[in-house]
JSON list of N, CA and C in Angstrom, two decimals:
[
{"chain": "A", "resi": 42, "resn": "MET", "atom": "N", "xyz": [0.64, -0.85, 0.13]},
{"chain": "A", "resi": 42, "resn": "MET", "atom": "CA", "xyz": [-0.25, -0.09, -0.16]},
{"chain": "A", "resi": 42, "resn": "MET", "atom": "C", "xyz": [1.14, 1.50, 0.12]},
{"chain": "A", "resi": 43, "resn": "ASN", "atom": "N", "xyz": [0.66, 1.51, -0.86]},
{"chain": "A", "resi": 43, "resn": "ASN", "atom": "CA", "xyz": [1.13, 3.45, -0.85]},
{"chain": "A", "resi": 43, "resn": "ASN", "atom": "C", "xyz": [0.48, 4.20, 0.04]},
{"chain": "A", "resi": 44, "resn": "SER", "atom": "N", "xyz": [1.52, 5.44, 0.16]},
{"chain": "A", "resi": 44, "resn": "SER", "atom": "CA", "xyz": [0.79, 6.85, 1.04]},
{"chain": "A", "resi": 44, "resn": "SER", "atom": "C", "xyz": [-0.19, 7.22, 0.78]},
{"chain": "A", "resi": 45, "resn": "ALA", "atom": "N", "xyz": [-0.18, 7.88, -0.36]},
{"chain": "A", "resi": 45, "resn": "ALA", "atom": "CA", "xyz": [-1.57, 7.77, -0.40]},
{"chain": "A", "resi": 45, "resn": "ALA", "atom": "C", "xyz": [-3.05, 7.54, -0.86]},
{"chain": "A", "resi": 46, "resn": "ASP", "atom": "N", "xyz": [-2.86, 6.04, -0.67]},
{"chain": "A", "resi": 46, "resn": "ASP", "atom": "CA", "xyz": [-4.23, 4.67, -0.70]},
{"chain": "A", "resi": 46, "resn": "ASP", "atom": "C", "xyz": [-4.00, 4.48, 1.10]},
{"chain": "A", "resi": 47, "resn": "CYS", "atom": "N", "xyz": [-3.11, 4.72, 2.22]},
{"chain": "A", "resi": 47, "resn": "CYS", "atom": "CA", "xyz": [-3.46, 4.74, 3.68]},
{"chain": "A", "resi": 47, "resn": "CYS", "atom": "C", "xyz": [-3.63, 6.14, 3.46]},
{"chain": "A", "resi": 48, "resn": "LYS", "atom": "N", "xyz": [-2.91, 7.39, 3.30]},
{"chain": "A", "resi": 48, "resn": "LYS", "atom": "CA", "xyz": [-3.78, 8.48, 3.50]},
{"chain": "A", "resi": 48, "resn": "LYS", "atom": "C", "xyz": [-5.48, 8.59, 3.42]},
{"chain": "A", "resi": 49, "resn": "ALA", "atom": "N", "xyz": [-5.42, 7.76, 1.78]},
{"chain": "A", "resi": 49, "resn": "ALA", "atom": "CA", "xyz": [-7.43, 8.04, 1.96]},
{"chain": "A", "resi": 49, "resn": "ALA", "atom": "C", "xyz": [-7.37, 7.13, 2.65]},
{"chain": "A", "resi": 50, "resn": "GLY", "atom": "N", "xyz": [-7.47, 5.29, 3.20]},
{"chain": "A", "resi": 50, "resn": "GLY", "atom": "CA", "xyz": [-8.33, 4.93, 3.28]},
{"chain": "A", "resi": 50, "resn": "GLY", "atom": "C", "xyz": [-8.57, 5.06, 4.64]},
{"chain": "A", "resi": 51, "resn": "PHE", "atom": "N", "xyz": [-7.25, 5.24, 5.65]},
{"chain": "A", "resi": 51, "resn": "PHE", "atom": "CA", "xyz": [-7.55, 5.01, 7.40]},
{"chain": "A", "resi": 51, "resn": "PHE", "atom": "C", "xyz": [-6.58, 6.30, 7.72]},
{"chain": "A", "resi": 52, "resn": "ARG", "atom": "N", "xyz": [-7.10, 7.65, 6.81]},
{"chain": "A", "resi": 52, "resn": "ARG", "atom": "CA", "xyz": [-6.90, 9.10, 7.82]},
{"chain": "A", "resi": 52, "resn": "ARG", "atom": "C", "xyz": [-5.17, 9.41, 8.22]},
{"chain": "A", "resi": 53, "resn": "VAL", "atom": "N", "xyz": [-4.37, 8.02, 8.02]},
{"chain": "A", "resi": 53, "resn": "VAL", "atom": "CA", "xyz": [-2.85, 9.04, 8.90]},
{"chain": "A", "resi": 53, "resn": "VAL", "atom": "C", "xyz": [-2.35, 8.39, 7.64]},
{"chain": "A", "resi": 54, "resn": "GLU", "atom": "N", "xyz": [-0.15, 9.26, 7.82]},
{"chain": "A", "resi": 54, "resn": "GLU", "atom": "CA", "xyz": [-0.34, 8.93, 6.90]},
{"chain": "A", "resi": 54, "resn": "GLU", "atom": "C", "xyz": [1.15, 7.34, 7.41]},
{"chain": "A", "resi": 55, "resn": "LYS", "atom": "N", "xyz": [1.47, 7.19, 5.87]},
{"chain": "A", "resi": 55, "resn": "LYS", "atom": "CA", "xyz": [1.55, 5.35, 6.04]},
{"chain": "A", "resi": 55, "resn": "LYS", "atom": "C", "xyz": [2.77, 5.78, 6.96]},
{"chain": "A", "resi": 56, "resn": "ALA", "atom": "N", "xyz": [4.01, 6.37, 7.02]},
{"chain": "A", "resi": 56, "resn": "ALA", "atom": "CA", "xyz": [4.88, 7.12, 8.75]},
{"chain": "A", "resi": 56, "resn": "ALA", "atom": "C", "xyz": [4.71, 6.65, 9.47]},
{"chain": "A", "resi": 57, "resn": "ASP", "atom": "N", "xyz": [3.48, 7.54, 9.74]},
{"chain": "A", "resi": 57, "resn": "ASP", "atom": "CA", "xyz": [2.22, 7.15, 11.23]},
{"chain": "A", "resi": 57, "resn": "ASP", "atom": "C", "xyz": [2.22, 6.53, 11.80]},
{"chain": "A", "resi": 58, "resn": "LEU", "atom": "N", "xyz": [2.36, 5.25, 11.13]},
{"chain": "A", "resi": 58, "resn": "LEU", "atom": "CA", "xyz": [1.57, 3.91, 11.89]},
{"chain": "A", "resi": 58, "resn": "LEU", "atom": "C", "xyz": [2.48, 2.70, 11.98]},
{"chain": "A", "resi": 59, "resn": "ARG", "atom": "N", "xyz": [3.15, 3.20, 13.52]},
{"chain": "A", "resi": 59, "resn": "ARG", "atom": "CA", "xyz": [3.82, 2.62, 14.42]},
{"chain": "A", "resi": 59, "resn": "ARG", "atom": "C", "xyz": [3.41, 2.04, 14.96]},
{"chain": "A", "resi": 60, "resn": "THR", "atom": "N", "xyz": [3.88, 0.88, 15.41]},
{"chain": "A", "resi": 60, "resn": "THR", "atom": "CA", "xyz": [2.75, 0.00, 16.96]},
{"chain": "A", "resi": 60, "resn": "THR", "atom": "C", "xyz": [3.94, -0.44, 17.97]},
{"chain": "A", "resi": 61, "resn": "ASP", "atom": "N", "xyz": [5.10, 0.29, 17.84]},
{"chain": "A", "resi": 61, "resn": "ASP", "atom": "CA", "xyz": [6.48, 0.36, 18.43]},
{"chain": "A", "resi": 61, "resn": "ASP", "atom": "C", "xyz": [5.89, 1.40, 19.49]},
{"chain": "A", "resi": 62, "resn": "ALA", "atom": "N", "xyz": [5.21, 2.45, 19.29]},
{"chain": "A", "resi": 62, "resn": "ALA", "atom": "CA", "xyz": [5.17, 4.21, 20.03]},
{"chain": "A", "resi": 62, "resn": "ALA", "atom": "C", "xyz": [3.74, 3.53, 20.71]},
{"chain": "A", "resi": 63, "resn": "LEU", "atom": "N", "xyz": [2.80, 2.40, 20.09]},
{"chain": "A", "resi": 63, "resn": "LEU", "atom": "CA", "xyz": [1.89, 2.44, 20.67]},
{"chain": "A", "resi": 63, "resn": "LEU", "atom": "C", "xyz": [1.73, 0.93, 21.77]},
{"chain": "A", "resi": 64, "resn": "HIS", "atom": "N", "xyz": [2.97, 0.36, 22.22]},
{"chain": "A", "resi": 64, "resn": "HIS", "atom": "CA", "xyz": [3.52, -0.21, 23.06]},
{"chain": "A", "resi": 64, "resn": "HIS", "atom": "C", "xyz": [2.47, -1.95, 22.11]},
{"chain": "A", "resi": 65, "resn": "ILE", "atom": "N", "xyz": [1.74, -2.11, 21.46]},
{"chain": "A", "resi": 65, "resn": "ILE", "atom": "CA", "xyz": [0.56, -2.94, 20.48]},
{"chain": "A", "resi": 65, "resn": "ILE", "atom": "C", "xyz": [1.96, -3.82, 20.33]},
{"chain": "A", "resi": 66, "resn": "PRO", "atom": "N", "xyz": [0.98, -5.35, 20.87]},
{"chain": "A", "resi": 66, "resn": "PRO", "atom": "CA", "xyz": [1.73, -6.28, 20.98]},
{"chain": "A", "resi": 66, "resn": "PRO", "atom": "C", "xyz": [2.39, -7.12, 19.09]},
{"chain": "A", "resi": 67, "resn": "ALA", "atom": "N", "xyz": [3.37, -7.85, 19.36]},
{"chain": "A", "resi": 67, "resn": "ALA", "atom": "CA", "xyz": [3.48, -8.33, 17.42]},
{"chain": "A", "resi": 67, "resn": "ALA", "atom": "C", "xyz": [2.62, -8.99, 16.96]},
{"chain": "A", "resi": 68, "resn": "VAL", "atom": "N", "xyz": [1.89, -9.45, 17.12]},
{"chain": "A", "resi": 68, "resn": "VAL", "atom": "CA", "xyz": [1.68, -10.77, 16.99]},
{"chain": "A", "resi": 68, "resn": "VAL", "atom": "C", "xyz": [-0.36, -11.16, 18.02]},
{"chain": "A", "resi": 69, "resn": "PHE", "atom": "N", "xyz": [-1.50, -10.89, 17.24]},
{"chain": "A", "resi": 69, "resn": "PHE", "atom": "CA", "xyz": [-2.70, -11.08, 17.93]},
{"chain": "A", "resi": 69, "resn": "PHE", "atom": "C", "xyz": [-3.52, -12.48, 17.75]},
{"chain": "A", "resi": 70, "resn": "HIS", "atom": "N", "xyz": [-3.01, -13.45, 18.49]},
{"chain": "A", "resi": 70, "resn": "HIS", "atom": "CA", "xyz": [-3.53, -14.59, 18.67]},
{"chain": "A", "resi": 70, "resn": "HIS", "atom": "C", "xyz": [-5.27, -14.78, 18.94]},
{"chain": "A", "resi": 71, "resn": "CYS", "atom": "N", "xyz": [-6.58, -15.05, 18.23]},
{"chain": "A", "resi": 71, "resn": "CYS", "atom": "CA", "xyz": [-7.92, -14.93, 18.66]},
{"chain": "A", "resi": 71, "resn": "CYS", "atom": "C", "xyz": [-8.18, -16.35, 19.40]},
{"chain": "A", "resi": 72, "resn": "LYS", "atom": "N", "xyz": [-9.43, -16.80, 19.90]},
{"chain": "A", "resi": 72, "resn": "LYS", "atom": "CA", "xyz": [-9.94, -17.54, 20.20]},
{"chain": "A", "resi": 72, "resn": "LYS", "atom": "C", "xyz": [-10.12, -18.58, 19.23]},
{"chain": "A", "resi": 73, "resn": "GLN", "atom": "N", "xyz": [-10.21, -17.94, 17.99]},
{"chain": "A", "resi": 73, "resn": "GLN", "atom": "CA", "xyz": [-10.87, -19.02, 17.24]},
{"chain": "A", "resi": 73, "resn": "GLN", "atom": "C", "xyz": [-9.15, -19.98, 16.21]},
{"chain": "A", "resi": 74, "resn": "ARG", "atom": "N", "xyz": [-8.35, -19.61, 16.76]},
{"chain": "A", "resi": 74, "resn": "ARG", "atom": "CA", "xyz": [-7.11, -19.92, 15.97]},
{"chain": "A", "resi": 74, "resn": "ARG", "atom": "C", "xyz": [-6.91, -18.71, 14.76]},
{"chain": "A", "resi": 75, "resn": "SER", "atom": "N", "xyz": [-7.03, -17.50, 15.13]},
{"chain": "A", "resi": 75, "resn": "SER", "atom": "CA", "xyz": [-6.50, -17.06, 13.84]},
{"chain": "A", "resi": 75, "resn": "SER", "atom": "C", "xyz": [-5.69, -15.57, 14.73]},
{"chain": "A", "resi": 76, "resn": "ILE", "atom": "N", "xyz": [-4.58, -15.76, 13.56]},
{"chain": "A", "resi": 76, "resn": "ILE", "atom": "CA", "xyz": [-3.83, -14.86, 13.53]},
{"chain": "A", "resi": 76, "resn": "ILE", "atom": "C", "xyz": [-3.69, -13.33, 13.14]},
{"chain": "A", "resi": 77, "resn": "CYS", "atom": "N", "xyz": [-3.05, -13.11, 13.61]},
{"chain": "A", "resi": 77, "resn": "CYS", "atom": "CA", "xyz": [-2.77, -11.44, 13.02]},
{"chain": "A", "resi": 77, "resn": "CYS", "atom": "C", "xyz": [-1.66, -10.84, 13.55]},
{"chain": "A", "resi": 78, "resn": "ASP", "atom": "N", "xyz": [-0.55, -9.48, 12.43]},
{"chain": "A", "resi": 78, "resn": "ASP", "atom": "CA", "xyz": [0.22, -8.62, 13.08]},
{"chain": "A", "resi": 78, "resn": "ASP", "atom": "C", "xyz": [0.27, -7.68, 13.46]},
{"chain": "A", "resi": 79, "resn": "SER", "atom": "N", "xyz": [0.55, -6.95, 14.17]},
{"chain": "A", "resi": 79, "resn": "SER", "atom": "CA", "xyz": [-0.08, -5.94, 15.10]},
{"chain": "A", "resi": 79, "resn": "SER", "atom": "C", "xyz": [-0.03, -4.50, 13.46]},
{"chain": "A", "resi": 80, "resn": "LEU", "atom": "N", "xyz": [0.39, -4.54, 12.89]},
{"chain": "A", "resi": 80, "resn": "LEU", "atom": "CA", "xyz": [0.10, -3.67, 11.97]},
{"chain": "A", "resi": 80, "resn": "LEU", "atom": "C", "xyz": [-1.35, -3.89, 10.83]},
{"chain": "A", "resi": 81, "resn": "GLU", "atom": "N", "xyz": [-1.76, -5.10, 10.95]},
{"chain": "A", "resi": 81, "resn": "GLU", "atom": "CA", "xyz": [-2.95, -5.15, 10.20]},
{"chain": "A", "resi": 81, "resn": "GLU", "atom": "C", "xyz": [-3.95, -4.72, 11.08]},
{"chain": "A", "resi": 82, "resn": "GLY", "atom": "N", "xyz": [-4.08, -5.59, 12.50]},
{"chain": "A", "resi": 82, "resn": "GLY", "atom": "CA", "xyz": [-4.43, -4.86, 13.14]},
{"chain": "A", "resi": 82, "resn": "GLY", "atom": "C", "xyz": [-5.13, -3.62, 13.62]},
{"chain": "A", "resi": 83, "resn": "LEU", "atom": "N", "xyz": [-3.57, -2.37, 13.23]},
{"chain": "A", "resi": 83, "resn": "LEU", "atom": "CA", "xyz": [-3.80, -1.82, 14.21]},
{"chain": "A", "resi": 83, "resn": "LEU", "atom": "C", "xyz": [-4.53, -0.84, 13.73]},
{"chain": "A", "resi": 84, "resn": "SER", "atom": "N", "xyz": [-4.84, -1.53, 11.57]},
{"chain": "A", "resi": 84, "resn": "SER", "atom": "CA", "xyz": [-5.34, -1.29, 10.30]},
{"chain": "A", "resi": 84, "resn": "SER", "atom": "C", "xyz": [-6.62, -1.60, 10.44]},
{"chain": "A", "resi": 85, "resn": "MET", "atom": "N", "xyz": [-7.23, -2.57, 10.92]},
{"chain": "A", "resi": 85, "resn": "MET", "atom": "CA", "xyz": [-8.38, -2.75, 11.08]},
{"chain": "A", "resi": 85, "resn": "MET", "atom": "C", "xyz": [-9.02, -2.16, 11.81]},
{"chain": "A", "resi": 86, "resn": "LEU", "atom": "N", "xyz": [-8.49, -1.88, 13.47]},
{"chain": "A", "resi": 86, "resn": "LEU", "atom": "CA", "xyz": [-8.89, -1.04, 14.08]},
{"chain": "A", "resi": 86, "resn": "LEU", "atom": "C", "xyz": [-9.00, 0.68, 13.27]},
{"chain": "A", "resi": 87, "resn": "LEU", "atom": "N", "xyz": [-8.89, 1.22, 12.81]},
{"chain": "A", "resi": 87, "resn": "LEU", "atom": "CA", "xyz": [-8.56, 2.39, 12.22]},
{"chain": "A", "resi": 87, "resn": "LEU", "atom": "C", "xyz": [-10.06, 3.02, 10.89]},
{"chain": "A", "resi": 88, "resn": "ARG", "atom": "N", "xyz": [-9.24, 1.61, 10.76]},
{"chain": "A", "resi": 88, "resn": "ARG", "atom": "CA", "xyz": [-10.28, 1.05, 9.17]},
{"chain": "A", "resi": 88, "resn": "ARG", "atom": "C", "xyz": [-11.90, 1.51, 9.57]},
{"chain": "A", "resi": 89, "resn": "ARG", "atom": "N", "xyz": [-11.77, 0.03, 10.81]},
{"chain": "A", "resi": 89, "resn": "ARG", "atom": "CA", "xyz": [-13.53, 0.34, 11.95]},
{"chain": "A", "resi": 89, "resn": "ARG", "atom": "C", "xyz": [-13.72, 1.67, 12.26]},
{"chain": "A", "resi": 90, "resn": "THR", "atom": "N", "xyz": [-12.87, 2.23, 13.06]},
{"chain": "A", "resi": 90, "resn": "THR", "atom": "CA", "xyz": [-13.29, 3.48, 13.86]},
{"chain": "A", "resi": 90, "resn": "THR", "atom": "C", "xyz": [-13.48, 5.09, 13.26]},
{"chain": "A", "resi": 91, "resn": "ASN", "atom": "N", "xyz": [-12.29, 4.77, 11.74]},
{"chain": "A", "resi": 91, "resn": "ASN", "atom": "CA", "xyz": [-12.27, 6.39, 11.10]},
{"chain": "A", "resi": 91, "resn": "ASN", "atom": "C", "xyz": [-13.57, 6.42, 10.15]},
{"chain": "A", "resi": 92, "resn": "TYR", "atom": "N", "xyz": [-14.16, 5.05, 9.88]},
{"chain": "A", "resi": 92, "resn": "TYR", "atom": "CA", "xyz": [-15.04, 5.19, 8.92]},
{"chain": "A", "resi": 92, "resn": "TYR", "atom": "C", "xyz": [-16.10, 4.22, 9.69]},
{"chain": "A", "resi": 93, "resn": "ARG", "atom": "N", "xyz": [-17.68, 4.56, 9.39]},
{"chain": "A", "resi": 93, "resn": "ARG", "atom": "CA", "xyz": [-18.26, 3.76, 9.98]},
{"chain": "A", "resi": 93, "resn": "ARG", "atom": "C", "xyz": [-19.35, 2.76, 8.62]},
{"chain": "A", "resi": 94, "resn": "CYS", "atom": "N", "xyz": [-18.40, 1.88, 9.18]},
{"chain": "A", "resi": 94, "resn": "CYS", "atom": "CA", "xyz": [-18.69, 1.21, 7.91]},
{"chain": "A", "resi": 94, "resn": "CYS", "atom": "C", "xyz": [-18.95, -0.98, 8.84]},
{"chain": "A", "resi": 95, "resn": "ARG", "atom": "N", "xyz": [-19.74, -1.51, 7.62]},
{"chain": "A", "resi": 95, "resn": "ARG", "atom": "CA", "xyz": [-19.63, -2.91, 8.58]},
{"chain": "A", "resi": 95, "resn": "ARG", "atom": "C", "xyz": [-18.63, -3.71, 8.81]},
{"chain": "A", "resi": 96, "resn": "PHE", "atom": "N", "xyz": [-18.47, -5.06, 8.84]},
{"chain": "A", "resi": 96, "resn": "PHE", "atom": "CA", "xyz": [-17.00, -5.39, 8.94]},
{"chain": "A", "resi": 96, "resn": "PHE", "atom": "C", "xyz": [-17.54, -6.38, 7.84]},
{"chain": "A", "resi": 97, "resn": "SER", "atom": "N", "xyz": [-18.48, -6.28, 6.88]},
{"chain": "A", "resi": 97, "resn": "SER", "atom": "CA", "xyz": [-18.85, -6.39, 5.73]},
{"chain": "A", "resi": 97, "resn": "SER", "atom": "C", "xyz": [-18.01, -6.51, 4.32]},
{"chain": "A", "resi": 98, "resn": "ASP", "atom": "N", "xyz": [-17.57, -4.94, 4.77]},
{"chain": "A", "resi": 98, "resn": "ASP", "atom": "CA", "xyz": [-17.19, -3.31, 3.94]},
{"chain": "A", "resi": 98, "resn": "ASP", "atom": "C", "xyz": [-16.07, -4.05, 3.52]},
{"chain": "A", "resi": 99, "resn": "MET", "atom": "N", "xyz": [-15.25, -4.35, 4.94]},
{"chain": "A", "resi": 99, "resn": "MET", "atom": "CA", "xyz": [-13.88, -4.32, 5.46]},
{"chain": "A", "resi": 99, "resn": "MET", "atom": "C", "xyz": [-13.44, -5.86, 4.70]},
{"chain": "A", "resi": 100, "resn": "ILE", "atom": "N", "xyz": [-13.72, -6.87, 4.22]},
{"chain": "A", "resi": 100, "resn": "ILE", "atom": "CA", "xyz": [-13.71, -8.17, 3.79]},
{"chain": "A", "resi": 100, "resn": "ILE", "atom": "C", "xyz": [-13.03, -8.05, 2.64]},
{"chain": "A", "resi": 101, "resn": "GLN", "atom": "N", "xyz": [-13.26, -6.92, 1.26]},
{"chain": "A", "resi": 101, "resn": "GLN", "atom": "CA", "xyz": [-12.58, -6.49, 0.22]},
{"chain": "A", "resi": 101, "resn": "GLN", "atom": "C", "xyz": [-11.21, -6.10, 0.26]},
{"chain": "A", "resi": 102, "resn": "CYS", "atom": "N", "xyz": [-10.74, -5.58, 1.77]},
{"chain": "A", "resi": 102, "resn": "CYS", "atom": "CA", "xyz": [-9.24, -4.94, 1.83]},
{"chain": "A", "resi": 102, "resn": "CYS", "atom": "C", "xyz": [-8.61, -6.03, 2.77]},
{"chain": "A", "resi": 103, "resn": "PHE", "atom": "N", "xyz": [-9.06, -6.58, 3.73]},
{"chain": "A", "resi": 103, "resn": "PHE", "atom": "CA", "xyz": [-8.23, -7.14, 4.38]},
{"chain": "A", "resi": 103, "resn": "PHE", "atom": "C", "xyz": [-8.43, -8.92, 3.99]},
{"chain": "A", "resi": 104, "resn": "ALA", "atom": "N", "xyz": [-9.31, -9.47, 3.03]},
{"chain": "A", "resi": 104, "resn": "ALA", "atom": "CA", "xyz": [-9.44, -10.26, 2.57]},
{"chain": "A", "resi": 104, "resn": "ALA", "atom": "C", "xyz": [-9.65, -12.00, 3.79]},
{"chain": "A", "resi": 105, "resn": "ARG", "atom": "N", "xyz": [-10.62, -11.19, 4.65]},
{"chain": "A", "resi": 105, "resn": "ARG", "atom": "CA", "xyz": [-10.84, -12.26, 5.45]},
{"chain": "A", "resi": 105, "resn": "ARG", "atom": "C", "xyz": [-12.00, -12.18, 6.43]},
{"chain": "A", "resi": 106, "resn": "PRO", "atom": "N", "xyz": [-13.19, -13.36, 6.95]},
{"chain": "A", "resi": 106, "resn": "PRO", "atom": "CA", "xyz": [-14.19, -12.89, 6.48]},
{"chain": "A", "resi": 106, "resn": "PRO", "atom": "C", "xyz": [-14.26, -12.41, 8.37]},
{"chain": "A", "resi": 107, "resn": "VAL", "atom": "N", "xyz": [-15.34, -12.07, 8.29]},
{"chain": "A", "resi": 107, "resn": "VAL", "atom": "CA", "xyz": [-16.05, -11.49, 8.37]},
{"chain": "A", "resi": 107, "resn": "VAL", "atom": "C", "xyz": [-16.34, -11.08, 10.56]},
{"chain": "A", "resi": 108, "resn": "SER", "atom": "N", "xyz": [-16.42, -12.98, 10.65]},
{"chain": "A", "resi": 108, "resn": "SER", "atom": "CA", "xyz": [-16.05, -13.41, 12.04]},
{"chain": "A", "resi": 108, "resn": "SER", "atom": "C", "xyz": [-14.80, -13.20, 12.35]},
{"chain": "A", "resi": 109, "resn": "VAL", "atom": "N", "xyz": [-13.69, -13.31, 11.12]},
{"chain": "A", "resi": 109, "resn": "VAL", "atom": "CA", "xyz": [-12.71, -12.98, 11.70]},
{"chain": "A", "resi": 109, "resn": "VAL", "atom": "C", "xyz": [-11.74, -11.56, 12.06]},
{"chain": "A", "resi": 110, "resn": "LEU", "atom": "N", "xyz": [-12.19, -10.95, 11.39]},
{"chain": "A", "resi": 110, "resn": "LEU", "atom": "CA", "xyz": [-12.75, -8.97, 11.12]},
{"chain": "A", "resi": 110, "resn": "LEU", "atom": "C", "xyz": [-12.69, -8.72, 12.47]},
{"chain": "A", "resi": 111, "resn": "SER", "atom": "N", "xyz": [-14.03, -9.14, 12.95]},
{"chain": "A", "resi": 111, "resn": "SER", "atom": "CA", "xyz": [-15.00, -8.45, 14.39]},
{"chain": "A", "resi": 111, "resn": "SER", "atom": "C", "xyz": [-13.62, -9.25, 15.13]},
{"chain": "A", "resi": 112, "resn": "LEU", "atom": "N", "xyz": [-12.83, -10.32, 15.68]},
{"chain": "A", "resi": 112, "resn": "LEU", "atom": "CA", "xyz": [-12.47, -11.54, 16.66]},
{"chain": "A", "resi": 112, "resn": "LEU", "atom": "C", "xyz": [-10.97, -9.78, 16.71]},
{"chain": "A", "resi": 113, "resn": "ILE", "atom": "N", "xyz": [-10.41, -9.59, 15.63]},
{"chain": "A", "resi": 113, "resn": "ILE", "atom": "CA", "xyz": [-9.52, -8.96, 15.44]},
{"chain": "A", "resi": 113, "resn": "ILE", "atom": "C", "xyz": [-9.43, -7.79, 16.19]},
{"chain": "A", "resi": 114, "resn": "THR", "atom": "N", "xyz": [-10.21, -7.26, 15.58]},
{"chain": "A", "resi": 114, "resn": "THR", "atom": "CA", "xyz": [-10.69, -5.31, 15.70]},
{"chain": "A", "resi": 114, "resn": "THR", "atom": "C", "xyz": [-10.19, -6.03, 17.76]},
{"chain": "A", "resi": 115, "resn": "ASN", "atom": "N", "xyz": [-11.75, -6.24, 17.99]},
{"chain": "A", "resi": 115, "resn": "ASN", "atom": "CA", "xyz": [-11.77, -6.91, 19.51]},
{"chain": "A", "resi": 115, "resn": "ASN", "atom": "C", "xyz": [-10.88, -6.87, 20.36]},
{"chain": "A", "resi": 116, "resn": "GLU", "atom": "N", "xyz": [-10.01, -7.62, 19.96]},
{"chain": "A", "resi": 116, "resn": "GLU", "atom": "CA", "xyz": [-8.43, -7.92, 20.73]},
{"chain": "A", "resi": 116, "resn": "GLU", "atom": "C", "xyz": [-7.73, -6.82, 20.46]},
{"chain": "A", "resi": 117, "resn": "VAL", "atom": "N", "xyz": [-7.73, -5.62, 19.91]},
{"chain": "A", "resi": 117, "resn": "VAL", "atom": "CA", "xyz": [-6.93, -4.96, 19.52]},
{"chain": "A", "resi": 117, "resn": "VAL", "atom": "C", "xyz": [-6.97, -3.22, 20.13]},
{"chain": "A", "resi": 118, "resn": "THR", "atom": "N", "xyz": [-8.96, -4.09, 20.03]},
{"chain": "A", "resi": 118, "resn": "THR", "atom": "CA", "xyz": [-8.93, -2.46, 21.30]},
{"chain": "A", "resi": 118, "resn": "THR", "atom": "C", "xyz": [-9.13, -2.81, 22.93]}
]
């Protein structure tokens, strides 16, 4: 993803997405054994909170089922 896509999709610059500064764990493990890295999890949370969208609208961007998107977003929160 380039910087323009990041700004349009998440309302932040790509260089500003630093998970180490936010003390976010490197990997998220969900109850149904789904695994997600910190940057993808943060991106899901930003997408969900900045643009009031349904999880089904995020399938195209993250290529994960609705149930997994919900679990990962809740873990990051």
